[in-house]
Amino acid sequence: MQPLFDTKLLIARKRRALARPVAGADFLLTRVAEELSDRLATVERRFENAVAAFCVTPAARDAVLASGKAEKVQRIEADEAFLNGEPGLVSVPEILPLEPESVDLVVSLLALQEVNDIPGMLIQTRRALKPDGLFLAVMAGADTLTELRESLLAAETELFGGVSPRVSPFTDVRDAGALLQRSGFALPVADIDTVTVRYDHMFALIRDLRAMGATNALIARSRRPATRALFARAAEIYAERFSDPDGRVRATFSFVWLSGWAPHASQQKPLKPGSAQVSLAKILNERKEG
């Protein structure tokens, strides 16, 4: 599989973002961490061995603990700096260092959208789960930063007559659900939550993305330094196409939530075709006659 992301650059940018924190720039992470805790709270069981995989900060671990569904959560990170002196495992990115059927909960917050091999990571996760273990994750979805992508593409086309990828591609919710199923998860569910954030201008959005360590790390990115003229024109286009009456601009963030269980005999199974006791045709005919 041809990799999309420069993993070393991703890690370097996240290290820099953690070393130079910007107050309030983690608002998206805070939101999804709270949602993770709420979703876990509705699960009617407790998990003995929980793992937060490649989440960069302690937010996922803290969310699991806040849900009351686990007393201990092991963190796995791609760099020692992300652990910040806390106990945890450091692993090569996209390699889950867990024995088969060794844990019963794996969570992931805003990490899968930067994985080069999402199917491979999902398969590793499913194999690491004990039977009837749960995987719960959130990743950036297809509509994320559509305004920024469109504005940069339009400006670059206008100024240079061609384009280079400047915003990462994100996964559609239907494709995400299909990936869960293909990876062997039982009872797979994918749903989407969309958030619109408003900024004074495009540059304020870019500052937040930089503070999140979420700027362009695509391998196919242009190595030519972006010019001031490009960003100035992109900001103009952004304001022209995506501003509200008060002059502020909109930025879309879509969150694809994934959940799936490691297969177990106790889980509900779909009915086999033809196993229903009453045919749909009979029910429809009875309704017509009534």
Short mmCIF file of C-alpha atoms in Angstrom, two decimals:
data_model
loop_
_atom_site.label_atom_id
_atom_site.label_comp_id
_atom_site.label_asym_id
_atom_site.label_seq_id
_atom_site.Cartn_x
_atom_site.Cartn_y
_atom_site.Cartn_z
CA MET A 1 0.00 0.00 0.00
CA GLN A 2 1.35 3.40 -1.01
CA PRO A 3 1.65 5.53 2.15
CA LEU A 4 -0.15 8.87 2.22
CA PHE A 5 1.47 10.45 5.26
CA ASP A 6 5.01 11.34 6.27
CA THR A 7 4.93 9.67 9.67
CA LYS A 8 8.15 11.27 10.93
CA LEU A 9 6.81 14.70 10.06
CA LEU A 10 3.50 13.95 11.78
CA ILE A 11 5.31 13.02 14.98
CA ALA A 12 7.60 16.05 14.79
CA ARG A 13 4.68 18.43 14.40
CA LYS A 14 2.78 16.89 17.28
CA ARG A 15 5.89 17.07 19.46
CA ARG A 16 6.19 20.75 18.60
CA ALA A 17 2.51 21.37 19.33
CA LEU A 18 2.79 19.71 22.73
CA ALA A 19 5.95 21.67 23.54
CA ARG A 20 4.26 24.96 22.68
CA PRO A 21 0.68 24.57 23.88
CA VAL A 22 -1.87 27.19 22.90
CA ALA A 23 -4.69 27.73 25.36
CA GLY A 24 -8.00 26.48 24.01
CA ALA A 25 -6.60 24.92 20.84
CA ASP A 26 -7.55 21.45 22.08
CA PHE A 27 -11.28 22.23 21.99
CA LEU A 28 -12.03 19.50 19.43
CA LEU A 29 -10.14 16.91 21.44
CA THR A 30 -12.00 17.99 24.58
CA ARG A 31 -15.32 17.60 22.77
CA VAL A 32 -14.67 14.09 21.46
CA ALA A 33 -13.16 12.98 24.80
CA GLU A 34 -16.37 13.97 26.56
CA GLU A 35 -18.39 12.15 23.91
CA LEU A 36 -16.20 9.05 24.34
CA SER A 37 -16.89 9.05 28.08
CA ASP A 38 -20.64 9.44 27.46
CA ARG A 39 -20.71 6.60 24.93
CA LEU A 40 -18.82 4.27 27.22
CA ALA A 41 -21.14 5.12 30.09
CA THR A 42 -24.03 3.56 28.15
CA VAL A 43 -22.22 0.22 27.79
CA GLU A 44 -23.53 -2.18 30.43
CA ARG A 45 -20.27 -3.81 31.41
CA ARG A 46 -16.84 -3.05 32.84
CA PHE A 47 -13.49 -3.60 31.17
CA GLU A 48 -10.54 -5.06 33.02
CA ASN A 49 -7.80 -4.37 30.47
CA ALA A 50 -8.29 -1.10 28.58
CA VAL A 51 -5.93 0.54 26.08
CA ALA A 52 -5.77 4.04 24.59
CA ALA A 53 -3.93 3.64 21.29
CA PHE A 54 -1.84 6.42 19.69
CA CYS A 55 -3.94 9.29 21.06
CA VAL A 56 -0.95 11.63 21.71
CA THR A 57 -2.40 13.12 24.92
CA PRO A 58 -3.95 11.58 28.09
CA ALA A 59 -7.43 12.72 27.01
CA ALA A 60 -8.63 9.29 25.87
CA ARG A 61 -7.35 7.57 28.98
CA ASP A 62 -8.98 10.19 31.20
CA ALA A 63 -12.26 9.81 29.31
CA VAL A 64 -12.32 6.07 29.89
CA LEU A 65 -11.63 6.56 33.58
CA ALA A 66 -14.33 9.25 33.77
CA SER A 67 -16.86 6.81 32.30
CA GLY A 68 -16.36 4.52 35.28
CA LYS A 69 -16.02 1.51 32.98
CA ALA A 70 -12.35 0.78 33.71
CA GLU A 71 -9.99 1.37 36.62
CA LYS A 72 -6.78 1.14 34.62
CA VAL A 73 -5.98 2.26 31.08
CA GLN A 74 -2.68 1.56 29.35
CA ARG A 75 -1.46 4.18 26.89
CA ILE A 76 0.38 3.28 23.68
CA GLU A 77 2.12 6.13 21.87
CA ALA A 78 4.37 6.59 18.86
CA ASP A 79 6.85 8.80 20.74
CA GLU A 80 8.15 8.99 24.31
CA ALA A 81 7.39 12.71 24.43
CA PHE A 82 3.67 12.02 24.09
CA LEU A 83 3.70 10.11 27.39
CA ASN A 84 5.26 13.09 29.16
CA GLY A 85 6.83 10.90 31.81
CA GLU A 86 3.70 8.82 32.42
CA PRO A 87 3.80 5.02 32.25
CA GLY A 88 2.94 3.51 28.89
CA LEU A 89 4.27 1.74 25.83
CA VAL A 90 6.12 3.34 22.91
CA SER A 91 5.69 1.60 19.59
CA VAL A 92 6.47 2.06 15.94
CA PRO A 93 3.50 3.94 14.48
CA GLU A 94 0.73 1.69 13.17
CA ILE A 95 2.07 -1.34 15.03
CA LEU A 96 -0.10 -2.30 17.99
CA PRO A 97 2.23 -4.08 20.47
CA LEU A 98 -0.44 -6.28 22.04
CA GLU A 99 -0.76 -10.05 22.27
CA PRO A 100 -3.78 -11.67 20.61
CA GLU A 101 -6.88 -11.65 22.81
CA SER A 102 -5.08 -9.76 25.57
CA VAL A 103 -7.30 -6.71 26.19
CA ASP A 104 -11.04 -6.12 26.34
CA LEU A 105 -11.27 -2.43 25.39
CA VAL A 106 -9.34 -0.34 22.85
CA VAL A 107 -10.15 3.34 22.30
CA SER A 108 -8.75 5.84 19.80
CA LEU A 109 -9.32 9.60 19.57
CA LEU A 110 -8.64 11.52 16.34
CA ALA A 111 -5.75 9.28 15.32
CA LEU A 112 -7.01 6.94 12.59
CA GLN A 113 -7.31 9.72 9.99
CA GLU A 114 -3.50 9.96 9.99
CA VAL A 115 -2.88 6.22 9.64
CA ASN A 116 -1.47 4.99 6.34
CA ASP A 117 -3.04 1.55 6.67
CA ILE A 118 -6.41 1.90 8.39
CA PRO A 119 -7.57 -1.66 7.53
CA GLY A 120 -4.33 -3.06 8.96
CA MET A 121 -4.75 -1.10 12.18
CA LEU A 122 -8.35 -2.25 12.55
CA ILE A 123 -7.36 -5.89 12.02
CA GLN A 124 -4.59 -5.59 14.62
CA THR A 125 -7.07 -4.08 17.05
CA ARG A 126 -9.66 -6.81 16.52
CA ARG A 127 -7.02 -9.51 17.03
CA ALA A 128 -5.81 -7.88 20.26
CA LEU A 129 -9.31 -7.88 21.75
CA LYS A 130 -10.59 -10.74 23.83
CA PRO A 131 -13.83 -12.30 22.57
CA ASP A 132 -16.64 -9.79 23.22
CA GLY A 133 -14.08 -7.00 23.64
CA LEU A 134 -14.98 -3.50 22.42
CA PHE A 135 -13.29 -1.11 20.02
CA LEU A 136 -14.49 2.51 20.19
CA ALA A 137 -12.89 5.27 18.14
CA VAL A 138 -13.44 8.60 16.44
CA MET A 139 -11.70 9.93 13.36
CA ALA A 140 -12.01 12.98 11.12
CA GLY A 141 -14.64 12.42 8.44
CA ALA A 142 -14.93 13.31 4.77
CA ASP A 143 -16.46 16.78 5.22
CA THR A 144 -13.71 18.00 7.54
CA LEU A 145 -12.12 21.29 6.38
CA THR A 146 -13.97 21.28 3.06
CA GLU A 147 -13.97 25.08 3.05
CA LEU A 148 -10.21 25.32 3.53
CA ARG A 149 -9.56 22.67 0.89
CA GLU A 150 -11.76 24.40 -1.68
CA SER A 151 -10.26 27.84 -0.99
CA LEU A 152 -6.66 26.66 -1.28
CA LEU A 153 -7.36 24.69 -4.46
CA ALA A 154 -9.12 27.64 -6.08
CA ALA A 155 -6.34 30.08 -5.15
CA GLU A 156 -3.55 27.80 -6.33
CA THR A 157 -5.30 27.08 -9.62
CA GLU A 158 -5.85 30.79 -10.20
CA LEU A 159 -2.29 31.83 -9.38
CA PHE A 160 -0.22 28.91 -10.64
CA GLY A 161 -2.43 27.00 -13.04
CA GLY A 162 -2.16 23.77 -11.06
CA VAL A 163 -2.66 22.34 -7.59
CA SER A 164 -0.92 20.22 -4.96
CA PRO A 165 -2.62 18.45 -2.03
CA ARG A 166 -2.72 20.75 0.99
CA VAL A 167 -5.52 19.21 3.09
CA SER A 168 -5.59 15.51 3.98
CA PRO A 169 -8.24 13.23 2.47
CA PHE A 170 -10.69 11.93 5.07
CA THR A 171 -12.83 8.80 5.24
CA ASP A 172 -16.53 8.71 4.42
CA VAL A 173 -18.77 7.28 7.17
CA ARG A 174 -20.05 4.50 4.87
CA ASP A 175 -16.52 3.44 3.98
CA ALA A 176 -15.58 3.47 7.66
CA GLY A 177 -18.45 1.13 8.50
CA ALA A 178 -17.46 -1.20 5.68
CA LEU A 179 -13.86 -1.27 6.95
CA LEU A 180 -15.07 -2.37 10.40
CA GLN A 181 -17.02 -5.21 8.86
CA ARG A 182 -14.15 -6.29 6.60
CA SER A 183 -11.79 -6.28 9.59
CA GLY A 184 -13.87 -8.94 11.33
CA PHE A 185 -15.72 -6.88 13.93
CA ALA A 186 -19.13 -8.03 15.07
CA LEU A 187 -22.03 -5.57 15.43
CA PRO A 188 -20.14 -2.79 13.59
CA VAL A 189 -21.58 0.71 13.83
CA ALA A 190 -20.39 3.95 12.20
CA ASP A 191 -22.13 7.27 12.75
CA ILE A 192 -21.22 10.89 12.16
CA ASP A 193 -21.26 14.09 14.19
CA THR A 194 -20.65 17.39 12.38
CA VAL A 195 -19.44 20.56 14.09
CA THR A 196 -19.20 24.01 12.54
CA VAL A 197 -16.63 26.34 14.10
CA ARG A 198 -16.51 30.06 13.27
CA TYR A 199 -13.35 32.14 12.97
CA ASP A 200 -12.54 35.77 12.30
CA HIS A 201 -10.62 34.70 9.19
CA MET A 202 -8.85 31.75 7.57
CA PHE A 203 -5.53 32.49 9.29
CA ALA A 204 -7.11 31.98 12.73
CA LEU A 205 -8.20 28.50 11.61
CA ILE A 206 -4.69 27.71 10.37
CA ARG A 207 -3.23 28.84 13.71
CA ASP A 208 -5.49 26.37 15.49
CA LEU A 209 -4.54 23.56 13.11
CA ARG A 210 -0.86 24.29 13.72
CA ALA A 211 -1.43 24.28 17.48
CA MET A 212 -3.12 20.86 17.10
CA GLY A 213 -0.16 19.51 15.12
CA ALA A 214 -2.62 18.91 12.29
CA THR A 215 -1.07 20.76 9.36
CA ASN A 216 -0.22 19.17 6.00
CA ALA A 217 1.97 16.06 6.32
CA LEU A 218 1.06 14.38 3.05
CA ILE A 219 3.94 12.71 1.26
CA ALA A 220 2.64 14.17 -2.02
CA ARG A 221 2.62 17.72 -0.65
CA SER A 222 4.43 20.37 -2.63
CA ARG A 223 8.00 20.97 -1.44
CA ARG A 224 7.82 24.50 -2.83
CA PRO A 225 7.23 26.97 0.01
CA ALA A 226 3.74 28.43 -0.14
CA THR A 227 3.77 32.11 -0.98
CA ARG A 228 2.09 34.92 0.88
CA ALA A 229 0.13 35.63 -2.29
CA LEU A 230 -1.33 32.11 -2.26
CA PHE A 231 -2.57 32.33 1.33
CA ALA A 232 -3.78 35.90 0.89
CA ARG A 233 -5.86 34.91 -2.15
CA ALA A 234 -7.11 31.76 -0.41
CA ALA A 235 -8.24 33.87 2.54
CA GLU A 236 -10.13 36.17 0.17
CA ILE A 237 -11.85 33.22 -1.51
CA TYR A 238 -12.64 31.70 1.89
CA ALA A 239 -14.29 34.94 3.01
CA GLU A 240 -16.21 35.28 -0.27
CA ARG A 241 -17.62 31.75 -0.22
CA PHE A 242 -17.91 30.75 3.42
CA SER A 243 -18.59 33.83 5.54
CA ASP A 244 -21.67 34.64 7.61
CA PRO A 245 -23.41 38.04 7.59
CA ASP A 246 -21.23 39.19 10.49
CA GLY A 247 -18.07 38.56 8.43
CA ARG A 248 -16.84 35.53 10.33
CA VAL A 249 -15.98 32.39 8.34
CA ARG A 250 -17.13 28.81 8.89
CA ALA A 251 -14.97 25.70 9.27
CA THR A 252 -16.54 22.24 9.18
CA PHE A 253 -15.25 19.35 11.28
CA SER A 254 -17.00 16.00 10.89
CA PHE A 255 -16.36 13.20 13.35
CA VAL A 256 -16.88 9.59 12.31
CA TRP A 257 -17.53 7.41 15.35
CA LEU A 258 -16.70 3.71 15.06
CA SER A 259 -17.63 0.85 17.36
CA GLY A 260 -17.27 -2.87 16.96
CA TRP A 261 -16.95 -5.97 19.08
CA ALA A 262 -14.61 -8.92 18.84
CA PRO A 263 -16.84 -11.85 17.87
CA HIS A 264 -18.28 -14.00 20.66
CA ALA A 265 -20.91 -16.75 20.73
CA SER A 266 -23.13 -14.76 23.10
CA GLN A 267 -23.62 -11.89 20.66
CA GLN A 268 -26.85 -11.40 18.76
CA LYS A 269 -26.68 -12.81 15.24
CA PRO A 270 -28.60 -11.58 12.21
CA LEU A 271 -31.34 -13.91 11.02
CA LYS A 272 -30.53 -16.13 8.07
CA PRO A 273 -32.33 -15.29 4.83
CA GLY A 274 -35.62 -17.24 4.65
CA SER A 275 -35.72 -17.99 8.39
CA ALA A 276 -38.57 -15.61 9.20
CA GLN A 277 -41.77 -17.31 10.39
CA VAL A 278 -44.04 -14.89 8.52
CA SER A 279 -43.30 -13.57 5.03
CA LEU A 280 -43.19 -9.86 4.28
CA ALA A 281 -45.55 -10.42 1.33
CA LYS A 282 -48.18 -11.92 3.65
CA ILE A 283 -47.95 -8.97 6.02
CA LEU A 284 -48.33 -6.48 3.17
CA ASN A 285 -51.32 -8.39 1.74
CA GLU A 286 -53.01 -8.41 5.14
CA ARG A 287 -52.52 -4.64 5.43
CA LYS A 288 -54.06 -4.09 2.00
CA GLU A 289 -57.06 -6.28 2.85
CA GLY A 290 -57.51 -4.45 6.14
#
